[in-house]
Amino acid sequence: MIVQQILTSKSNQTVVTVRPDTPVSEVTQVLTENRIGGVIVSASGDTADGILSERDIVRALSKRGPSCLSDTADQMMTKNPVCCARGDTADQVLQGMTDGRFRHMPVVEDGKLVGIVTIGDVVKARLSQLSMERDALEGMVAGH
Ligand code: AMP
């Protein structure tokens, strides 16, 4: 299974981005409204300059208190996130997420943002593939 198949299987393929000067207070609303755990920070709207996740916000809140909410997204984001390509395998993406201890990965082609995959997307797609393989094997054993 490759990243393109995971992207195609997603019911919502919108990639939510915010501009670097967006206040973190506004980012919390973007995360809530879109029911997501992280956003890509992008000056142009089609590059992954950084990523800002709910974990970054919770960490800053616990260290510095509510004043961190007036930071801008680029002050709190992780710069130059680890990205993947459409042709990378699901296993490569899971390995990268496990090694880096993060749950989001932008998908980039020729330097341009073309999607995002989360650990949830990868696990869901793998489970559905395993279920199809099991059905096929059961069919073979039963002689259909
Ligand atoms: P997450 O588990 O994705 O919510 O993120 C945990 C931490 O990793 C946060 O500090 C994020 O900014 C950072 N992070 C998330 N995704 C990536 C990525 N693809 N590359 C590098 N850092 C990331």
Short mmCIF file of N, CA and C and ligand atoms in Angstrom, two decimals:
data_model
loop_
_atom_site.label_atom_id
_atom_site.label_comp_id
_atom_site.label_asym_id
_atom_site.label_seq_id
_atom_site.Cartn_x
_atom_site.Cartn_y
_atom_site.Cartn_z
N MET A 1 0.84 -1.20 0.00
CA MET A 1 0.00 0.00 0.00
C MET A 1 0.88 1.26 0.00
N ILE A 2 0.53 2.19 -0.87
CA ILE A 2 1.32 3.43 -0.94
C ILE A 2 0.48 4.65 -0.53
N VAL A 3 1.19 5.76 -0.29
CA VAL A 3 0.55 6.97 0.22
C VAL A 3 -0.60 7.44 -0.68
N GLN A 4 -0.43 7.35 -2.01
CA GLN A 4 -1.50 7.80 -2.90
C GLN A 4 -2.81 7.04 -2.62
N GLN A 5 -2.71 5.74 -2.33
CA GLN A 5 -3.92 4.95 -2.04
C GLN A 5 -4.56 5.43 -0.73
N ILE A 6 -3.71 5.80 0.22
CA ILE A 6 -4.25 6.29 1.50
C ILE A 6 -4.97 7.62 1.26
N LEU A 7 -4.36 8.49 0.45
CA LEU A 7 -4.98 9.80 0.15
C LEU A 7 -6.34 9.58 -0.52
N THR A 8 -6.38 8.68 -1.49
CA THR A 8 -7.62 8.43 -2.23
C THR A 8 -8.72 7.88 -1.32
N SER A 9 -8.30 7.09 -0.32
CA SER A 9 -9.31 6.47 0.56
C SER A 9 -9.87 7.45 1.60
N LYS A 10 -9.26 8.63 1.72
CA LYS A 10 -9.72 9.57 2.75
C LYS A 10 -11.02 10.23 2.32
N SER A 11 -12.00 10.29 3.24
CA SER A 11 -13.28 10.92 2.87
C SER A 11 -13.09 12.43 2.71
N ASN A 12 -12.23 13.00 3.53
CA ASN A 12 -11.99 14.45 3.41
C ASN A 12 -10.53 14.67 3.01
N GLN A 13 -10.33 15.14 1.77
CA GLN A 13 -8.95 15.28 1.30
C GLN A 13 -8.45 16.72 1.37
N THR A 14 -9.20 17.58 2.07
CA THR A 14 -8.77 18.97 2.22
C THR A 14 -7.52 19.03 3.08
N VAL A 15 -6.57 19.86 2.68
CA VAL A 15 -5.39 20.07 3.52
C VAL A 15 -5.55 21.45 4.17
N VAL A 16 -5.68 21.45 5.49
CA VAL A 16 -5.90 22.72 6.19
C VAL A 16 -4.54 23.37 6.44
N THR A 17 -4.41 24.63 6.00
CA THR A 17 -3.16 25.38 6.25
C THR A 17 -3.51 26.70 6.93
N VAL A 18 -2.53 27.23 7.64
CA VAL A 18 -2.68 28.60 8.17
C VAL A 18 -1.45 29.39 7.76
N ARG A 19 -1.60 30.72 7.71
CA ARG A 19 -0.46 31.57 7.36
C ARG A 19 0.46 31.69 8.59
N PRO A 20 1.75 31.95 8.35
CA PRO A 20 2.70 32.03 9.47
C PRO A 20 2.35 33.08 10.52
N ASP A 21 1.66 34.15 10.11
CA ASP A 21 1.36 35.21 11.08
C ASP A 21 0.03 35.00 11.82
N THR A 22 -0.59 33.83 11.64
CA THR A 22 -1.86 33.56 12.33
C THR A 22 -1.61 33.40 13.83
N PRO A 23 -2.36 34.13 14.69
CA PRO A 23 -2.16 33.93 16.13
C PRO A 23 -2.56 32.52 16.55
N VAL A 24 -1.84 31.99 17.53
CA VAL A 24 -2.11 30.62 18.00
C VAL A 24 -3.55 30.50 18.52
N SER A 25 -4.09 31.58 19.10
CA SER A 25 -5.49 31.55 19.58
C SER A 25 -6.41 31.22 18.41
N GLU A 26 -6.10 31.76 17.23
CA GLU A 26 -6.92 31.49 16.04
C GLU A 26 -6.69 30.05 15.54
N VAL A 27 -5.44 29.58 15.67
CA VAL A 27 -5.13 28.21 15.25
C VAL A 27 -5.97 27.21 16.06
N THR A 28 -6.18 27.51 17.35
CA THR A 28 -6.98 26.57 18.17
C THR A 28 -8.40 26.45 17.61
N GLN A 29 -8.91 27.57 17.07
CA GLN A 29 -10.26 27.53 16.47
C GLN A 29 -10.25 26.72 15.17
N VAL A 30 -9.18 26.90 14.38
CA VAL A 30 -9.06 26.15 13.12
C VAL A 30 -9.02 24.65 13.42
N LEU A 31 -8.26 24.26 14.44
CA LEU A 31 -8.15 22.84 14.81
C LEU A 31 -9.52 22.31 15.25
N THR A 32 -10.22 23.10 16.06
CA THR A 32 -11.52 22.66 16.59
C THR A 32 -12.56 22.56 15.47
N GLU A 33 -12.64 23.63 14.66
CA GLU A 33 -13.67 23.65 13.60
C GLU A 33 -13.48 22.50 12.60
N ASN A 34 -12.21 22.17 12.32
CA ASN A 34 -11.94 21.13 11.33
C ASN A 34 -11.78 19.74 11.96
N ARG A 35 -11.89 19.68 13.29
CA ARG A 35 -11.73 18.41 14.03
C ARG A 35 -10.43 17.72 13.67
N ILE A 36 -9.33 18.48 13.74
CA ILE A 36 -8.02 17.92 13.42
C ILE A 36 -7.04 18.23 14.56
N GLY A 37 -5.90 17.53 14.54
CA GLY A 37 -4.94 17.71 15.62
C GLY A 37 -3.71 18.52 15.23
N GLY A 38 -3.63 18.89 13.96
CA GLY A 38 -2.45 19.66 13.53
C GLY A 38 -2.73 20.37 12.22
N VAL A 39 -2.05 21.51 12.03
CA VAL A 39 -2.19 22.23 10.75
C VAL A 39 -0.82 22.48 10.15
N ILE A 40 -0.81 22.58 8.85
CA ILE A 40 0.41 22.94 8.15
C ILE A 40 0.48 24.46 8.09
N VAL A 41 1.65 24.98 8.40
CA VAL A 41 1.85 26.43 8.32
C VAL A 41 2.53 26.72 6.98
N SER A 42 1.90 27.61 6.21
CA SER A 42 2.38 27.84 4.85
C SER A 42 2.20 29.29 4.45
N ALA A 43 3.29 29.90 3.99
CA ALA A 43 3.21 31.30 3.55
C ALA A 43 2.46 31.39 2.23
N SER A 44 2.69 30.44 1.34
CA SER A 44 2.10 30.51 0.00
C SER A 44 0.80 29.72 -0.11
N GLY A 45 0.54 28.85 0.86
CA GLY A 45 -0.66 28.00 0.79
C GLY A 45 -0.37 26.67 0.12
N ASP A 46 0.79 26.56 -0.57
CA ASP A 46 1.06 25.26 -1.22
C ASP A 46 2.45 24.71 -0.91
N THR A 47 3.04 25.18 0.19
CA THR A 47 4.30 24.58 0.65
C THR A 47 4.12 24.23 2.14
N ALA A 48 4.90 23.25 2.60
CA ALA A 48 4.81 22.89 4.03
C ALA A 48 6.00 23.53 4.74
N ASP A 49 5.83 24.80 5.16
CA ASP A 49 6.94 25.50 5.82
C ASP A 49 7.12 25.00 7.26
N GLY A 50 6.01 24.60 7.87
CA GLY A 50 6.07 24.11 9.24
C GLY A 50 4.80 23.36 9.57
N ILE A 51 4.78 22.78 10.78
CA ILE A 51 3.57 22.10 11.24
C ILE A 51 3.35 22.49 12.70
N LEU A 52 2.09 22.76 13.02
CA LEU A 52 1.76 23.15 14.39
C LEU A 52 0.67 22.21 14.88
N SER A 53 1.00 21.45 15.92
CA SER A 53 0.03 20.46 16.39
C SER A 53 -0.48 20.85 17.77
N GLU A 54 -1.59 20.22 18.16
CA GLU A 54 -2.17 20.49 19.48
C GLU A 54 -1.14 20.23 20.58
N ARG A 55 -0.22 19.30 20.32
CA ARG A 55 0.81 19.01 21.34
C ARG A 55 1.71 20.22 21.59
N ASP A 56 2.05 20.95 20.49
CA ASP A 56 2.89 22.14 20.65
C ASP A 56 2.17 23.16 21.53
N ILE A 57 0.86 23.29 21.30
CA ILE A 57 0.08 24.30 22.03
C ILE A 57 -0.05 23.90 23.51
N VAL A 58 -0.32 22.61 23.75
CA VAL A 58 -0.45 22.15 25.14
C VAL A 58 0.88 22.32 25.89
N ARG A 59 1.99 21.99 25.21
CA ARG A 59 3.31 22.15 25.84
C ARG A 59 3.57 23.61 26.20
N ALA A 60 3.29 24.51 25.25
CA ALA A 60 3.55 25.93 25.49
C ALA A 60 2.64 26.45 26.60
N LEU A 61 1.39 25.97 26.62
CA LEU A 61 0.45 26.41 27.68
C LEU A 61 0.97 25.98 29.05
N SER A 62 1.48 24.74 29.12
CA SER A 62 1.94 24.25 30.42
C SER A 62 3.22 24.96 30.86
N LYS A 63 4.07 25.34 29.90
CA LYS A 63 5.33 26.01 30.26
C LYS A 63 5.14 27.50 30.53
N ARG A 64 4.32 28.16 29.65
CA ARG A 64 4.28 29.62 29.69
C ARG A 64 2.92 30.20 30.02
N GLY A 65 1.90 29.34 30.13
CA GLY A 65 0.56 29.84 30.44
C GLY A 65 -0.11 30.46 29.22
N PRO A 66 -1.32 31.05 29.43
CA PRO A 66 -2.17 31.49 28.32
C PRO A 66 -1.56 32.58 27.44
N SER A 67 -0.48 33.23 27.91
CA SER A 67 0.12 34.30 27.08
C SER A 67 0.65 33.73 25.76
N CYS A 68 0.93 32.42 25.74
CA CYS A 68 1.46 31.81 24.51
C CYS A 68 0.43 31.85 23.38
N LEU A 69 -0.84 32.06 23.72
CA LEU A 69 -1.89 32.07 22.69
C LEU A 69 -1.76 33.27 21.76
N SER A 70 -0.99 34.29 22.20
CA SER A 70 -0.80 35.43 21.29
C SER A 70 0.47 35.30 20.44
N ASP A 71 1.20 34.20 20.59
CA ASP A 71 2.30 33.90 19.64
C ASP A 71 1.70 33.77 18.24
N THR A 72 2.57 33.92 17.24
CA THR A 72 2.11 33.60 15.88
C THR A 72 2.46 32.14 15.59
N ALA A 73 1.77 31.58 14.59
CA ALA A 73 1.96 30.16 14.27
C ALA A 73 3.42 29.84 14.01
N ASP A 74 4.13 30.73 13.29
CA ASP A 74 5.52 30.40 12.95
C ASP A 74 6.46 30.47 14.16
N GLN A 75 6.04 31.11 15.24
CA GLN A 75 6.88 31.13 16.44
C GLN A 75 6.78 29.79 17.19
N MET A 76 5.67 29.10 17.02
CA MET A 76 5.46 27.86 17.79
C MET A 76 5.61 26.59 16.95
N MET A 77 5.59 26.73 15.63
CA MET A 77 5.57 25.53 14.76
C MET A 77 6.90 24.78 14.79
N THR A 78 6.87 23.54 14.34
CA THR A 78 8.09 22.79 14.04
C THR A 78 8.42 23.10 12.58
N LYS A 79 9.62 23.68 12.37
CA LYS A 79 10.01 24.06 10.99
C LYS A 79 10.43 22.84 10.18
N ASN A 80 10.33 22.96 8.87
CA ASN A 80 10.76 21.91 7.94
C ASN A 80 10.34 20.51 8.38
N PRO A 81 9.03 20.26 8.44
CA PRO A 81 8.57 18.95 8.90
C PRO A 81 9.03 17.83 7.98
N VAL A 82 9.10 16.64 8.55
CA VAL A 82 9.41 15.46 7.75
C VAL A 82 8.20 15.20 6.84
N CYS A 83 8.45 15.09 5.54
CA CYS A 83 7.36 14.90 4.57
C CYS A 83 7.51 13.55 3.90
N CYS A 84 6.46 13.13 3.19
CA CYS A 84 6.55 11.91 2.40
C CYS A 84 6.08 12.21 0.98
N ALA A 85 6.26 11.22 0.09
CA ALA A 85 5.86 11.37 -1.31
C ALA A 85 4.70 10.41 -1.58
N ARG A 86 3.95 10.69 -2.66
CA ARG A 86 2.79 9.84 -3.01
C ARG A 86 3.17 8.37 -3.15
N GLY A 87 4.41 8.10 -3.60
CA GLY A 87 4.82 6.73 -3.89
C GLY A 87 5.43 6.02 -2.68
N ASP A 88 5.60 6.71 -1.56
CA ASP A 88 6.16 6.05 -0.37
C ASP A 88 5.16 5.00 0.14
N THR A 89 5.70 3.97 0.80
CA THR A 89 4.79 2.93 1.30
C THR A 89 4.24 3.31 2.68
N ALA A 90 3.10 2.70 3.01
CA ALA A 90 2.48 2.93 4.32
C ALA A 90 3.46 2.55 5.43
N ASP A 91 4.23 1.47 5.21
CA ASP A 91 5.19 1.04 6.23
C ASP A 91 6.28 2.08 6.44
N GLN A 92 6.75 2.71 5.34
CA GLN A 92 7.78 3.76 5.48
C GLN A 92 7.23 4.94 6.29
N VAL A 93 5.97 5.30 6.01
CA VAL A 93 5.36 6.44 6.71
C VAL A 93 5.20 6.12 8.20
N LEU A 94 4.71 4.90 8.50
CA LEU A 94 4.53 4.50 9.91
C LEU A 94 5.87 4.48 10.64
N GLN A 95 6.92 4.00 9.92
CA GLN A 95 8.25 3.96 10.54
C GLN A 95 8.73 5.38 10.85
N GLY A 96 8.54 6.30 9.88
CA GLY A 96 8.95 7.70 10.06
C GLY A 96 8.21 8.34 11.23
N MET A 97 6.91 8.06 11.34
CA MET A 97 6.12 8.63 12.44
C MET A 97 6.56 8.04 13.78
N THR A 98 6.85 6.73 13.78
CA THR A 98 7.29 6.09 15.03
C THR A 98 8.65 6.64 15.45
N ASP A 99 9.59 6.72 14.50
CA ASP A 99 10.94 7.20 14.82
C ASP A 99 10.89 8.66 15.31
N GLY A 100 10.06 9.49 14.63
CA GLY A 100 10.03 10.92 14.98
C GLY A 100 9.03 11.25 16.07
N ARG A 101 8.23 10.25 16.49
CA ARG A 101 7.20 10.44 17.53
C ARG A 101 6.23 11.56 17.17
N PHE A 102 5.72 11.53 15.93
CA PHE A 102 4.66 12.46 15.55
C PHE A 102 3.60 11.70 14.76
N ARG A 103 2.44 12.36 14.58
CA ARG A 103 1.28 11.66 14.00
C ARG A 103 0.80 12.25 12.68
N HIS A 104 1.51 13.27 12.20
CA HIS A 104 1.10 13.93 10.96
C HIS A 104 2.26 13.95 9.97
N MET A 105 1.95 13.75 8.69
CA MET A 105 3.01 13.87 7.69
C MET A 105 2.46 14.51 6.41
N PRO A 106 3.01 15.70 6.05
CA PRO A 106 2.59 16.32 4.79
C PRO A 106 3.06 15.47 3.62
N VAL A 107 2.27 15.45 2.55
CA VAL A 107 2.66 14.76 1.32
C VAL A 107 3.05 15.83 0.31
N VAL A 108 4.26 15.71 -0.21
CA VAL A 108 4.81 16.76 -1.05
C VAL A 108 5.26 16.17 -2.39
N GLU A 109 4.99 16.94 -3.47
CA GLU A 109 5.45 16.53 -4.80
C GLU A 109 6.05 17.75 -5.48
N ASP A 110 7.28 17.63 -5.96
CA ASP A 110 8.00 18.76 -6.56
C ASP A 110 7.97 20.00 -5.66
N GLY A 111 8.13 19.77 -4.36
CA GLY A 111 8.18 20.88 -3.40
C GLY A 111 6.81 21.44 -3.04
N LYS A 112 5.75 20.93 -3.68
CA LYS A 112 4.40 21.46 -3.41
C LYS A 112 3.60 20.48 -2.55
N LEU A 113 2.81 21.07 -1.66
CA LEU A 113 1.95 20.28 -0.77
C LEU A 113 0.79 19.67 -1.56
N VAL A 114 0.65 18.34 -1.50
CA VAL A 114 -0.46 17.71 -2.22
C VAL A 114 -1.42 16.96 -1.29
N GLY A 115 -1.07 16.87 0.00
CA GLY A 115 -1.96 16.17 0.93
C GLY A 115 -1.33 16.08 2.30
N ILE A 116 -2.06 15.43 3.20
CA ILE A 116 -1.50 15.16 4.53
C ILE A 116 -2.02 13.79 4.96
N VAL A 117 -1.16 13.00 5.59
CA VAL A 117 -1.63 11.74 6.15
C VAL A 117 -1.35 11.74 7.65
N THR A 118 -2.29 11.18 8.39
CA THR A 118 -2.11 11.05 9.83
C THR A 118 -1.94 9.57 10.16
N ILE A 119 -1.49 9.32 11.37
CA ILE A 119 -1.32 7.92 11.78
C ILE A 119 -2.67 7.19 11.71
N GLY A 120 -3.75 7.92 12.00
CA GLY A 120 -5.10 7.33 11.92
C GLY A 120 -5.45 6.92 10.50
N ASP A 121 -5.10 7.78 9.52
CA ASP A 121 -5.37 7.44 8.11
C ASP A 121 -4.62 6.17 7.71
N VAL A 122 -3.36 6.06 8.14
CA VAL A 122 -2.53 4.92 7.74
C VAL A 122 -3.07 3.64 8.37
N VAL A 123 -3.40 3.71 9.66
CA VAL A 123 -3.91 2.51 10.35
C VAL A 123 -5.24 2.07 9.74
N LYS A 124 -6.13 3.04 9.45
CA LYS A 124 -7.44 2.71 8.87
C LYS A 124 -7.27 2.03 7.50
N ALA A 125 -6.38 2.59 6.67
CA ALA A 125 -6.18 2.03 5.33
C ALA A 125 -5.57 0.62 5.42
N ARG A 126 -4.63 0.41 6.35
CA ARG A 126 -4.00 -0.91 6.50
C ARG A 126 -5.02 -1.93 6.99
N LEU A 127 -5.90 -1.52 7.94
CA LEU A 127 -6.92 -2.45 8.46
C LEU A 127 -7.87 -2.87 7.36
N SER A 128 -8.23 -1.90 6.50
CA SER A 128 -9.17 -2.23 5.43
C SER A 128 -8.50 -3.16 4.41
N GLN A 129 -7.20 -2.94 4.17
CA GLN A 129 -6.47 -3.84 3.26
C GLN A 129 -6.39 -5.25 3.85
N LEU A 130 -6.09 -5.33 5.15
CA LEU A 130 -5.99 -6.65 5.80
C LEU A 130 -7.32 -7.38 5.75
N SER A 131 -8.42 -6.63 5.92
CA SER A 131 -9.73 -7.27 5.89
C SER A 131 -10.04 -7.80 4.49
N MET A 132 -9.63 -7.04 3.44
CA MET A 132 -9.86 -7.51 2.06
C MET A 132 -9.02 -8.77 1.79
N GLU A 133 -7.77 -8.75 2.28
CA GLU A 133 -6.90 -9.92 2.08
C GLU A 133 -7.47 -11.15 2.78
N ARG A 134 -8.02 -10.93 3.99
CA ARG A 134 -8.60 -12.06 4.74
C ARG A 134 -9.79 -12.63 3.98
N ASP A 135 -10.65 -11.73 3.44
CA ASP A 135 -11.82 -12.20 2.69
C ASP A 135 -11.38 -13.00 1.46
N ALA A 136 -10.32 -12.49 0.79
CA ALA A 136 -9.84 -13.18 -0.42
C ALA A 136 -9.31 -14.57 -0.05
N LEU A 137 -8.55 -14.64 1.06
CA LEU A 137 -7.99 -15.93 1.48
C LEU A 137 -9.10 -16.90 1.89
N GLU A 138 -10.12 -16.38 2.61
CA GLU A 138 -11.24 -17.24 3.02
C GLU A 138 -11.95 -17.78 1.78
N GLY A 139 -12.08 -16.89 0.77
CA GLY A 139 -12.72 -17.30 -0.48
C GLY A 139 -11.95 -18.41 -1.15
N MET A 140 -10.60 -18.29 -1.14
CA MET A 140 -9.75 -19.31 -1.77
C MET A 140 -9.87 -20.64 -1.03
N VAL A 141 -9.83 -20.55 0.32
CA VAL A 141 -9.91 -21.78 1.12
C VAL A 141 -11.26 -22.47 0.90
N ALA A 142 -12.31 -21.64 0.82
CA ALA A 142 -13.65 -22.20 0.64
C ALA A 142 -13.89 -22.64 -0.80
N GLY A 143 -12.92 -22.33 -1.69
CA GLY A 143 -12.99 -22.77 -3.08
C GLY A 143 -13.92 -21.93 -3.95
N HIS A 144 -14.18 -20.64 -3.56
CA HIS A 144 -15.01 -19.77 -4.40
C HIS A 144 -14.19 -19.15 -5.52
P1 AMP B 1 1.87 15.22 16.55
O1 AMP B 1 2.09 13.89 17.20
O2 AMP B 1 1.83 15.11 15.06
O3 AMP B 1 0.71 15.97 17.11
O4 AMP B 1 3.16 16.12 16.81
C1 AMP B 1 4.08 15.94 17.89
C2 AMP B 1 5.26 16.91 17.68
O5 AMP B 1 5.93 16.63 16.43
C3 AMP B 1 4.89 18.40 17.60
O6 AMP B 1 5.97 19.14 18.14
C4 AMP B 1 4.77 18.68 16.12
O7 AMP B 1 5.03 20.02 15.76
C5 AMP B 1 5.86 17.75 15.56
N1 AMP B 1 5.51 17.22 14.25
C6 AMP B 1 4.30 16.82 13.79
N2 AMP B 1 4.38 16.35 12.55
C7 AMP B 1 5.68 16.43 12.19
C8 AMP B 1 6.42 16.10 11.00
N3 AMP B 1 5.84 15.55 9.94
N4 AMP B 1 7.75 16.37 10.98
C9 AMP B 1 8.36 16.90 12.08
N5 AMP B 1 7.73 17.22 13.21
C10 AMP B 1 6.41 16.99 13.29
#
